[in-house]
Tab-separated table of C-alpha atoms in Angstrom:
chain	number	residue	atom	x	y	z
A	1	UNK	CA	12.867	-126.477	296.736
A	2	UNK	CA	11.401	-128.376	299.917
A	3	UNK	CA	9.639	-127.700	302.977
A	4	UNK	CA	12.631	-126.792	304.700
A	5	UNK	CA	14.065	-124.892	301.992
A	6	UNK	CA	14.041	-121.154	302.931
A	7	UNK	CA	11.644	-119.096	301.028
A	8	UNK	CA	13.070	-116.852	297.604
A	9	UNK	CA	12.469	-113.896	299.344
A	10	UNK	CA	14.963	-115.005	302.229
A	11	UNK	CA	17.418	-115.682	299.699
A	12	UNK	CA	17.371	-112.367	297.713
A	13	UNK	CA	17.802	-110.313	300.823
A	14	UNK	CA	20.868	-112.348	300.950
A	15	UNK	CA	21.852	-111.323	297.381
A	16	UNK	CA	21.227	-107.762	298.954
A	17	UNK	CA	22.916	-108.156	301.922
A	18	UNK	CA	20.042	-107.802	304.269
A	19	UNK	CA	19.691	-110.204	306.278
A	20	UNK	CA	21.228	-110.219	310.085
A	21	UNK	CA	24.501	-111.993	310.767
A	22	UNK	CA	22.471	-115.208	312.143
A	23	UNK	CA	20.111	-115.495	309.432
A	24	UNK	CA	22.395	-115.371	306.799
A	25	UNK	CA	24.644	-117.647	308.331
A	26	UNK	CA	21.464	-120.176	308.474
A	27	UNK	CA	20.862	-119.687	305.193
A	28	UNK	CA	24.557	-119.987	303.635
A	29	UNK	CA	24.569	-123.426	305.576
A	30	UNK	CA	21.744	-124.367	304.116
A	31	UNK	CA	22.385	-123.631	300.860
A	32	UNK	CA	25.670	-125.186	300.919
A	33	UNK	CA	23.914	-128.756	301.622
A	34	UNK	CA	20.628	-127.991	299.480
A	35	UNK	CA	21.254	-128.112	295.759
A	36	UNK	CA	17.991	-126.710	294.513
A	37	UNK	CA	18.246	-123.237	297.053
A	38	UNK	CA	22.634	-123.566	296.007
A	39	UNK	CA	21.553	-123.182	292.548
A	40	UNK	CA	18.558	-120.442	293.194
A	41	UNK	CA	21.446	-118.161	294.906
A	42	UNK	CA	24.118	-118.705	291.909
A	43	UNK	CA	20.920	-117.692	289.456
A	44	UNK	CA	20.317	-114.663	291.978
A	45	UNK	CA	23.832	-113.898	292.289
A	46	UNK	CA	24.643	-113.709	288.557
A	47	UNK	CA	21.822	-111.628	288.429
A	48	UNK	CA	23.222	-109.592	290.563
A	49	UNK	CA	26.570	-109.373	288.359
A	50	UNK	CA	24.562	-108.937	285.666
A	51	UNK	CA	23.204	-105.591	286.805
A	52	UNK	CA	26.489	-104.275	287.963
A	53	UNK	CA	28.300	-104.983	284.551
A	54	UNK	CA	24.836	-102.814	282.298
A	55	UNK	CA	26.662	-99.676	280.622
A	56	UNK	CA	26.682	-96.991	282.722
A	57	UNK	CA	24.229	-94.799	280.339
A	58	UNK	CA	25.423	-91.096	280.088
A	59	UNK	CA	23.618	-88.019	278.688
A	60	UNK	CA	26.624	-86.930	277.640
A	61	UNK	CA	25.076	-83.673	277.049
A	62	UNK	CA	24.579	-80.741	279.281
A	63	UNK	CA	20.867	-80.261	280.571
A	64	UNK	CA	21.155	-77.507	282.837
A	65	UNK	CA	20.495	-74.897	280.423
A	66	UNK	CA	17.642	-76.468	278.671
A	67	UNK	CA	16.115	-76.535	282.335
A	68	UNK	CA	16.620	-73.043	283.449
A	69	UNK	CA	15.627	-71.738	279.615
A	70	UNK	CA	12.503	-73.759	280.443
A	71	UNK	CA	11.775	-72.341	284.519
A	72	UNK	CA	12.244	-68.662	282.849
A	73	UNK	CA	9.798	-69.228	280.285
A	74	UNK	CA	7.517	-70.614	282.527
A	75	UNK	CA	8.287	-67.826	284.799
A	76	UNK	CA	7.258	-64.942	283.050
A	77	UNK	CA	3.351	-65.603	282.172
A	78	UNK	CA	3.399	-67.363	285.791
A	79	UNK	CA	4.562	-63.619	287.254
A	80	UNK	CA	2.261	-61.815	285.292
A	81	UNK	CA	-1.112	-63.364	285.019
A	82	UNK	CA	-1.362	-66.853	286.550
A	83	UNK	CA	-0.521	-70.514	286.145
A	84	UNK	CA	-3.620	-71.148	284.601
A	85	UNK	CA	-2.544	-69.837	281.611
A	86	UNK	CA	0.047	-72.126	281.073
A	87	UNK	CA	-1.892	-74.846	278.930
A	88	UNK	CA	-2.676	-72.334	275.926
A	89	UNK	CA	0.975	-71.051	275.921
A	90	UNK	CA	1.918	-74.778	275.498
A	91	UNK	CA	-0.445	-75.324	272.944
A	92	UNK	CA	0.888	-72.173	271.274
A	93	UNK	CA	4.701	-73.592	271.440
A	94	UNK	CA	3.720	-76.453	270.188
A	95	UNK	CA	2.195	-75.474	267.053
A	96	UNK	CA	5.000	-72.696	266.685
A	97	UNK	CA	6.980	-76.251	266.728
A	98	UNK	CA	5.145	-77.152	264.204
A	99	UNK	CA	5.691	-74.546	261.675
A	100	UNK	CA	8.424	-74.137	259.766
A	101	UNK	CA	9.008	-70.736	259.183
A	102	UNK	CA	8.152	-68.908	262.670
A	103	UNK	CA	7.123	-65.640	260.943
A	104	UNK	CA	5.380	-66.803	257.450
A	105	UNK	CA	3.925	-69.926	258.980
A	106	UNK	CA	3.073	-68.595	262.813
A	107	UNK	CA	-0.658	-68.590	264.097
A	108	UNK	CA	-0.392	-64.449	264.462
A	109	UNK	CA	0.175	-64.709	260.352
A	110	UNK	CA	-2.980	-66.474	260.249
A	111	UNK	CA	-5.008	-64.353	262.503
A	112	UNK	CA	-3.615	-61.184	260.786
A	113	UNK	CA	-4.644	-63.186	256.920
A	114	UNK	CA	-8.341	-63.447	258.379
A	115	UNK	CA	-8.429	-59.861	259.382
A	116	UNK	CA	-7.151	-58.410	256.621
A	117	UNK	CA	-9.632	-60.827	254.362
A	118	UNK	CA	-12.465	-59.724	256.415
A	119	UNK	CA	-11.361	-56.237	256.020
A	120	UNK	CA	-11.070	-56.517	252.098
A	121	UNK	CA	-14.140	-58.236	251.772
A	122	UNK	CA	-16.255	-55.886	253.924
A	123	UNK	CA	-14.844	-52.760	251.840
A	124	UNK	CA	-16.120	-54.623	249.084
A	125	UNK	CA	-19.763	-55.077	250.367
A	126	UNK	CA	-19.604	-51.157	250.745
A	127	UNK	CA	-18.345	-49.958	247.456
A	128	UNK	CA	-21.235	-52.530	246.116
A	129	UNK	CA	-23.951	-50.562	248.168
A	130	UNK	CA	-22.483	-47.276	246.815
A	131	UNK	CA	-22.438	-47.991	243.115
A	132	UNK	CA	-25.520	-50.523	242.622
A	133	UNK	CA	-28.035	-49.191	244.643
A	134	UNK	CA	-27.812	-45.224	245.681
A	135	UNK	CA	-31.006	-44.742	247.587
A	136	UNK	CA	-30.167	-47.937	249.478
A	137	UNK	CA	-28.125	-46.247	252.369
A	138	UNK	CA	-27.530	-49.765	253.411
A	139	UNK	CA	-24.828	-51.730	251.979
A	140	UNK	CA	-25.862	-54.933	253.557
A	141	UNK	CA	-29.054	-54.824	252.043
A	142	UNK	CA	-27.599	-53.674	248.926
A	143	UNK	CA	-24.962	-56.684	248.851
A	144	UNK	CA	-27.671	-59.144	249.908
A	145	UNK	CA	-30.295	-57.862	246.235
A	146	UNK	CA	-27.870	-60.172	244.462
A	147	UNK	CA	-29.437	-62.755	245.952
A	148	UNK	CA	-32.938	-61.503	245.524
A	149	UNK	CA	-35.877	-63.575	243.719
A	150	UNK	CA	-35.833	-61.288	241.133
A	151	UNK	CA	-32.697	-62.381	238.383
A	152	UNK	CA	-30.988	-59.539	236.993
A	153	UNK	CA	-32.708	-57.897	233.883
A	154	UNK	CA	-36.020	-58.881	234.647
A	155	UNK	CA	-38.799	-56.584	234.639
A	156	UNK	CA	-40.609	-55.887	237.561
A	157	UNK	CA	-44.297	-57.404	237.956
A	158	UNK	CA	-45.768	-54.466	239.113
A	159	UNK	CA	-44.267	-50.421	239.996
A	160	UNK	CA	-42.021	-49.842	242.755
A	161	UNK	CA	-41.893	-53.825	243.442
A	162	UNK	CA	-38.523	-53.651	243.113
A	163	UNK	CA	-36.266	-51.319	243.920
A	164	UNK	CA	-36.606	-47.624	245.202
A	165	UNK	CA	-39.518	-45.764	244.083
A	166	UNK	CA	-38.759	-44.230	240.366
A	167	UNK	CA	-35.784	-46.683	239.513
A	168	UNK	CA	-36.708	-49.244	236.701
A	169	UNK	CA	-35.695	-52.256	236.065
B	1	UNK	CA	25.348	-91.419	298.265
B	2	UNK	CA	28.046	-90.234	300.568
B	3	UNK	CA	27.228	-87.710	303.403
B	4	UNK	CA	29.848	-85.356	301.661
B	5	UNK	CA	27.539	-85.317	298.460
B	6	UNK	CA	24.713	-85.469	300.354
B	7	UNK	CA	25.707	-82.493	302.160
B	8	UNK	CA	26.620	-80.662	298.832
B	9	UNK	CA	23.269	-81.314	297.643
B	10	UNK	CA	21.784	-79.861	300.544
B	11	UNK	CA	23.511	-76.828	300.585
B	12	UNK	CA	22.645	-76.410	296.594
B	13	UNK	CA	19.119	-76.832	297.380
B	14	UNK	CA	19.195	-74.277	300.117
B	15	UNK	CA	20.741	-71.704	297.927
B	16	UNK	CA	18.413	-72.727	294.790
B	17	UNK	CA	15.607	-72.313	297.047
B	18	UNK	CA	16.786	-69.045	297.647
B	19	UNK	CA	16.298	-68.415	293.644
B	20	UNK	CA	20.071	-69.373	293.086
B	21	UNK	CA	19.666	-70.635	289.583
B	22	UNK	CA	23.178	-71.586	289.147
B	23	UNK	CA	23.023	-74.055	292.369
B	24	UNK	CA	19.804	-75.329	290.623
B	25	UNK	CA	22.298	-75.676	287.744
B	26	UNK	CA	24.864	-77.551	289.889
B	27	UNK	CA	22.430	-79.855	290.926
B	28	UNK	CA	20.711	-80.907	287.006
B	29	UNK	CA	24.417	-81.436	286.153
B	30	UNK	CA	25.568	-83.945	288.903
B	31	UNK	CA	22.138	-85.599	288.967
B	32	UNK	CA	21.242	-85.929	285.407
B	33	UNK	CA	22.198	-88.827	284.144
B	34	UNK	CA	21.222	-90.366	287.272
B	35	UNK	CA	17.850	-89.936	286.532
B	36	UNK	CA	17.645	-90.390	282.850
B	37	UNK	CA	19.556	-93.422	283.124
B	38	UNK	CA	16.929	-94.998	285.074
B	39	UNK	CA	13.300	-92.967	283.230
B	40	UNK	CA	15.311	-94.233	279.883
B	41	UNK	CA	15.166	-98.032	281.216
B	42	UNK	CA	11.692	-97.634	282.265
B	43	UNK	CA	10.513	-96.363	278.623
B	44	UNK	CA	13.070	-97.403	276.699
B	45	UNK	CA	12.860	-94.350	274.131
B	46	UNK	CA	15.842	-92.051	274.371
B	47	UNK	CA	14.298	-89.004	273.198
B	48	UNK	CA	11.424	-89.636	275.654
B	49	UNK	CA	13.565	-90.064	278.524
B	50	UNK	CA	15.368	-87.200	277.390
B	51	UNK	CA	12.169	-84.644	277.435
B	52	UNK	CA	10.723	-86.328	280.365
B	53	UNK	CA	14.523	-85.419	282.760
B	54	UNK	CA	13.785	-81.980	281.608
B	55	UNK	CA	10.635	-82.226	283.259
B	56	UNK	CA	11.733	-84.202	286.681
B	57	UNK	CA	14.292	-81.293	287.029
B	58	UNK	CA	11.598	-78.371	286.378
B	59	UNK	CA	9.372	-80.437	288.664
B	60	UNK	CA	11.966	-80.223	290.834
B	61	UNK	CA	12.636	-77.009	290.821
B	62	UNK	CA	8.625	-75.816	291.483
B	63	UNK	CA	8.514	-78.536	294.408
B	64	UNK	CA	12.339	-77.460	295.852
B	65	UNK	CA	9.990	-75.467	299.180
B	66	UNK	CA	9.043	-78.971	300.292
B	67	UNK	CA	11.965	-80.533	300.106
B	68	UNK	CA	13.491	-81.529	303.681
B	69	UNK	CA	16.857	-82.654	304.135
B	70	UNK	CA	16.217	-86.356	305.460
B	71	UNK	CA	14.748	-86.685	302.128
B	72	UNK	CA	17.970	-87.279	300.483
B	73	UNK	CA	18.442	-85.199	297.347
B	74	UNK	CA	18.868	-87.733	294.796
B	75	UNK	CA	16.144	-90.412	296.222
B	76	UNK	CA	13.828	-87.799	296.018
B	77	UNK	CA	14.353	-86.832	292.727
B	78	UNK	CA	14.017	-90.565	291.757
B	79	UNK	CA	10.752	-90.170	293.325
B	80	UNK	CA	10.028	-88.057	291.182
B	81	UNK	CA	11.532	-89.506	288.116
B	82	UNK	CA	9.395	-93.214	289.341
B	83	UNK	CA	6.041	-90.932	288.932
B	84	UNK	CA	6.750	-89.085	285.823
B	85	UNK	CA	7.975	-92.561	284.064
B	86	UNK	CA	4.897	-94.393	285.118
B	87	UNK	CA	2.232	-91.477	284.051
B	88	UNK	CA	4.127	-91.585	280.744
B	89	UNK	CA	3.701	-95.698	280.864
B	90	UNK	CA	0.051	-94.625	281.840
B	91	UNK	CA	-0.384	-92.121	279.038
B	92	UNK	CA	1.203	-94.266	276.325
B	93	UNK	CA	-0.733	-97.548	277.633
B	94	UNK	CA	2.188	-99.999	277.323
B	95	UNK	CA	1.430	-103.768	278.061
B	96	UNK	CA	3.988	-105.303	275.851
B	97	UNK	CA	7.135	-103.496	275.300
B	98	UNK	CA	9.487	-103.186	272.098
B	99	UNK	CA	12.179	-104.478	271.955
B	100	UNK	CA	15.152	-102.566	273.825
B	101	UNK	CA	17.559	-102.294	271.276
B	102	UNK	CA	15.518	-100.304	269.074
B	103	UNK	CA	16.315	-97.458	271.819
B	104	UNK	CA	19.583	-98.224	273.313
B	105	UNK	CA	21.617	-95.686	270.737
B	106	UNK	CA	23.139	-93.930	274.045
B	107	UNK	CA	26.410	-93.766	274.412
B	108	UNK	CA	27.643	-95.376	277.386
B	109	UNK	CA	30.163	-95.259	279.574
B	110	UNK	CA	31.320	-98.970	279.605
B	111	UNK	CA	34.731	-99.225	277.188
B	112	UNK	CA	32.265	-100.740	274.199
B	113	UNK	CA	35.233	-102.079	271.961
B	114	UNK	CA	36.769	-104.124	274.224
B	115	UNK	CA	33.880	-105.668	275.672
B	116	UNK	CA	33.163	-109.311	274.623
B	117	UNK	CA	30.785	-110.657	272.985
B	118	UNK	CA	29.561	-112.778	275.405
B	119	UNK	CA	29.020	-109.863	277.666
B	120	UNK	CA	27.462	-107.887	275.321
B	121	UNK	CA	25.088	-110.576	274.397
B	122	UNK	CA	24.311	-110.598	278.265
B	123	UNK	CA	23.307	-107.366	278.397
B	124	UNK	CA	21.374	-107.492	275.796
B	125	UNK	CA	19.444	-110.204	277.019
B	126	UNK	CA	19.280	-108.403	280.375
B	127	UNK	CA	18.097	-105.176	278.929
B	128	UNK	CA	15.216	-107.168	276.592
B	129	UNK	CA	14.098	-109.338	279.799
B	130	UNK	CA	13.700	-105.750	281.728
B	131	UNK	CA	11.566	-104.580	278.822
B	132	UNK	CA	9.147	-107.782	279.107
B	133	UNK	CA	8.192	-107.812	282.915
B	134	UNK	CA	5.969	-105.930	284.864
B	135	UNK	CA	6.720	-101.717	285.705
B	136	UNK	CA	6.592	-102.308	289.142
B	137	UNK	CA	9.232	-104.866	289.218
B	138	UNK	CA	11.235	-103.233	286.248
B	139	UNK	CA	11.368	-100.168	288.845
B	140	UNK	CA	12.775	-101.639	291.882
B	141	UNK	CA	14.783	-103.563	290.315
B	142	UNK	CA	16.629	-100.356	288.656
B	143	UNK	CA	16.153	-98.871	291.824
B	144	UNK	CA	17.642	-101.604	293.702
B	145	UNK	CA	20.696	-102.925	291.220
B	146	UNK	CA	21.373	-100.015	289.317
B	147	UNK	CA	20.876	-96.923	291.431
B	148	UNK	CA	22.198	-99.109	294.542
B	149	UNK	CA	19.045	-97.505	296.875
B	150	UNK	CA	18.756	-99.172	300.611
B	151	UNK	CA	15.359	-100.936	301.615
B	152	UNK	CA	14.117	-98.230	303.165
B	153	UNK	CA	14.888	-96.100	300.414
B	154	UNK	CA	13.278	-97.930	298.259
B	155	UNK	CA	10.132	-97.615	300.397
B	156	UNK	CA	10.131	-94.273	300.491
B	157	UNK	CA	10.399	-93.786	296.545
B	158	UNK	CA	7.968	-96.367	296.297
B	159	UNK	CA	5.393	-95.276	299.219
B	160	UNK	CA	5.216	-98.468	300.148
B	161	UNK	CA	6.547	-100.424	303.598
B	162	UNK	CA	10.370	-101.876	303.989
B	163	UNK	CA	8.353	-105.605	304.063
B	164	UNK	CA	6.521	-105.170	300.441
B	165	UNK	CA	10.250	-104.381	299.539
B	166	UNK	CA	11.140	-107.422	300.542
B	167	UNK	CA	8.763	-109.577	298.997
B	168	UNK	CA	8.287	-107.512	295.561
B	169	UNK	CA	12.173	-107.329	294.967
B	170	UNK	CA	12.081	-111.590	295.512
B	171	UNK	CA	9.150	-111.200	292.787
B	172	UNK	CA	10.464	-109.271	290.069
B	173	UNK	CA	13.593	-111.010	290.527
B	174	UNK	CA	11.766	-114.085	290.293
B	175	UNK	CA	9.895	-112.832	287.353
B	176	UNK	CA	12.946	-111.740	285.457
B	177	UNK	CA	14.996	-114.909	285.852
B	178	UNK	CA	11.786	-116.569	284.247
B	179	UNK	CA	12.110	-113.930	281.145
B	180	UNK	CA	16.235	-115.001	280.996
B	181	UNK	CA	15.086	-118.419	281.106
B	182	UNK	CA	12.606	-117.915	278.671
B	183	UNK	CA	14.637	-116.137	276.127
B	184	UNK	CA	17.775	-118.237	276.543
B	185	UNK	CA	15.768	-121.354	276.641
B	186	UNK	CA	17.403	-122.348	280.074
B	187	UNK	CA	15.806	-124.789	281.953
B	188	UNK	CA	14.086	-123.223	285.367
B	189	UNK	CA	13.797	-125.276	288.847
């Protein structure tokens, strides 16, 4: 292109057919004597053609109920306690995603697994208090003499150093 | 879009707005592949484009109250579509694209057997230059040539004046001419 050639933004409103009737008439007389802005308007034009033959991509799937299954979900926390709630309850879905089995794999399987092992393993520290140490009314303190300085079996280094008073070890 | 359509849309929205879920339903179905087509060209990842519709329309649906007729329906749910595609390009930090035909599995409307070669080479080179250039230009020019929107259209989904229209659409056009040339090894100027 020249000087005198028309600038490329002058010649793709023309592709779009946006330029007023005296314009483009300047312009297509122009480019009918100017071989370098003829040949910018055939590469602009085919471009053009190009577009209009892409595939027309379809879905070819119906996304309306996947939308309004979606807007109730997110309507019923949203009526009840907020939108601020709605990151956790996406966080939620998305590891429920991530499980295979919903009911075996789910995060309330987990939580109810560390509850009941908590459970189990506090009944033990009781039933250890009951049986090992009778005078020790507390089971805590009971469970924690396993861990004492003192090793199983050994003998005491002096009365009532270990233990309640009148137990021997 | 015609005014009939136009005026279809409108009175969809109005009854959607007034909680109408089956207008809302209407108005997914005639404008869905509208607005995947052009959120799948942006990302070119099916199943991406796919989840992120979903989203435009349920974005749609909690923004419906500020909708005004003079919007026009479907530009402003390709104003919509333009944002969520380029957060997505923002989240997933794109700078060079795959290639497209790693994504283009969707079935399209075009009669695919009888097509020739030639044209479907065409395409494909089309499709692969869109991929390489910049998102602002891939986006009006999908806006432009594919979804057919008017200058001022296009500034409105773009938020930017009818004049940048002007100039950017010479741009990207200029920009994706220089990808065709590039690929096909066609001299340019």
């Amino acid at each position: 292109m020249n000087r005198t050639c028309p600038r490329d933004e002058a010649l793709s409103a023309l592709v779009d057919d946006a330029l007023g009737a005296e314009a483009r008439s300047q312009l297509l007389a122009h480019s009918a004597i100017c071989p370098l802005c003829k040949a910018r308007l055939v590469e602009l034009r085919a471009l053009h053609d190009a577009f209009a033959a892409l595939p027309s991509l379809s879905l070819q799937i119906d996304l309306a109920p996947r939308v309004l299954a979606r807007l109730q979900d997110e309507a019923k926390p949203a009526a009840g306690t907020g939108r601020h709630i709605r990151w956790p309850q996406r966080l939620m879905e998305t590891i429920r995603r991530l499980t295979i089995g919903r009911i075996v794999l789910s995060p309330y399987a987990g939580a109810t697994a560390a509850i009941g092992l908590g459970l189990w393993l506090g009944g033990m520290l009781v039933q250890l208090g009951d049986t090992a140490s009778p005078p020790a009314s507390n089971a805590t303190l009971a469970a924690a003499s396993f861990f004492g300085s003192i090793p199983p079996g050994n003998l005491c280094p002096r009365a009532g150093a270990c233990g309640a008073p009148g137990s021997s070890q | 879009m015609t005014d009939e359509r136009a005026a279809v849309d409108a009175d969809d929205v109005a009854r959607a707005r007034a909680g109408d879920t089956a207008a809302f339903a209407d108005l997914v179905r005639r404008h869905q592949d509208r607005v995947f087509r052009f959120i799948f060209r942006m990302l070119d990842a099916r199943d991406e484009a796919m989840e992120l519709t979903q989203d435009v329309f349920v974005k749609a649906w909690q923004a419906l109250p500020a909708w005004r007729p003079e919007a026009g329906f479907a530009t402003w749910l390709l104003q919509i579509a333009r944002n969520a595609a380029l957060d997505q390009l923002r989240r997933r930090q794109i700078v060079q694209f795959a290639p497209l035909e790693n994504g283009l599995d969707v079935v399209d409307g075009a009669p695919g057997p009888e097509a020739s070669y030639a044209s479907r080479q065409r395409q494909q080179s089309l499709d692969r230059a869109l991929t390489r250039i910049a998102p602002e230009h891939r986006e009006i020019l999908l806006l432009r040539e594919v979804e057919g929107l008017a200058y001022g259209e296009l500034a409105r989904v773009l938020g930017i004046a009818e004049g940048t229209v002007k100039s950017r659409l010479a741009r990207a056009r200029a920009a994706l001419l220089e990808q065709l040339h590039l690929h096909t090894g066609a001299a340019h100027e």
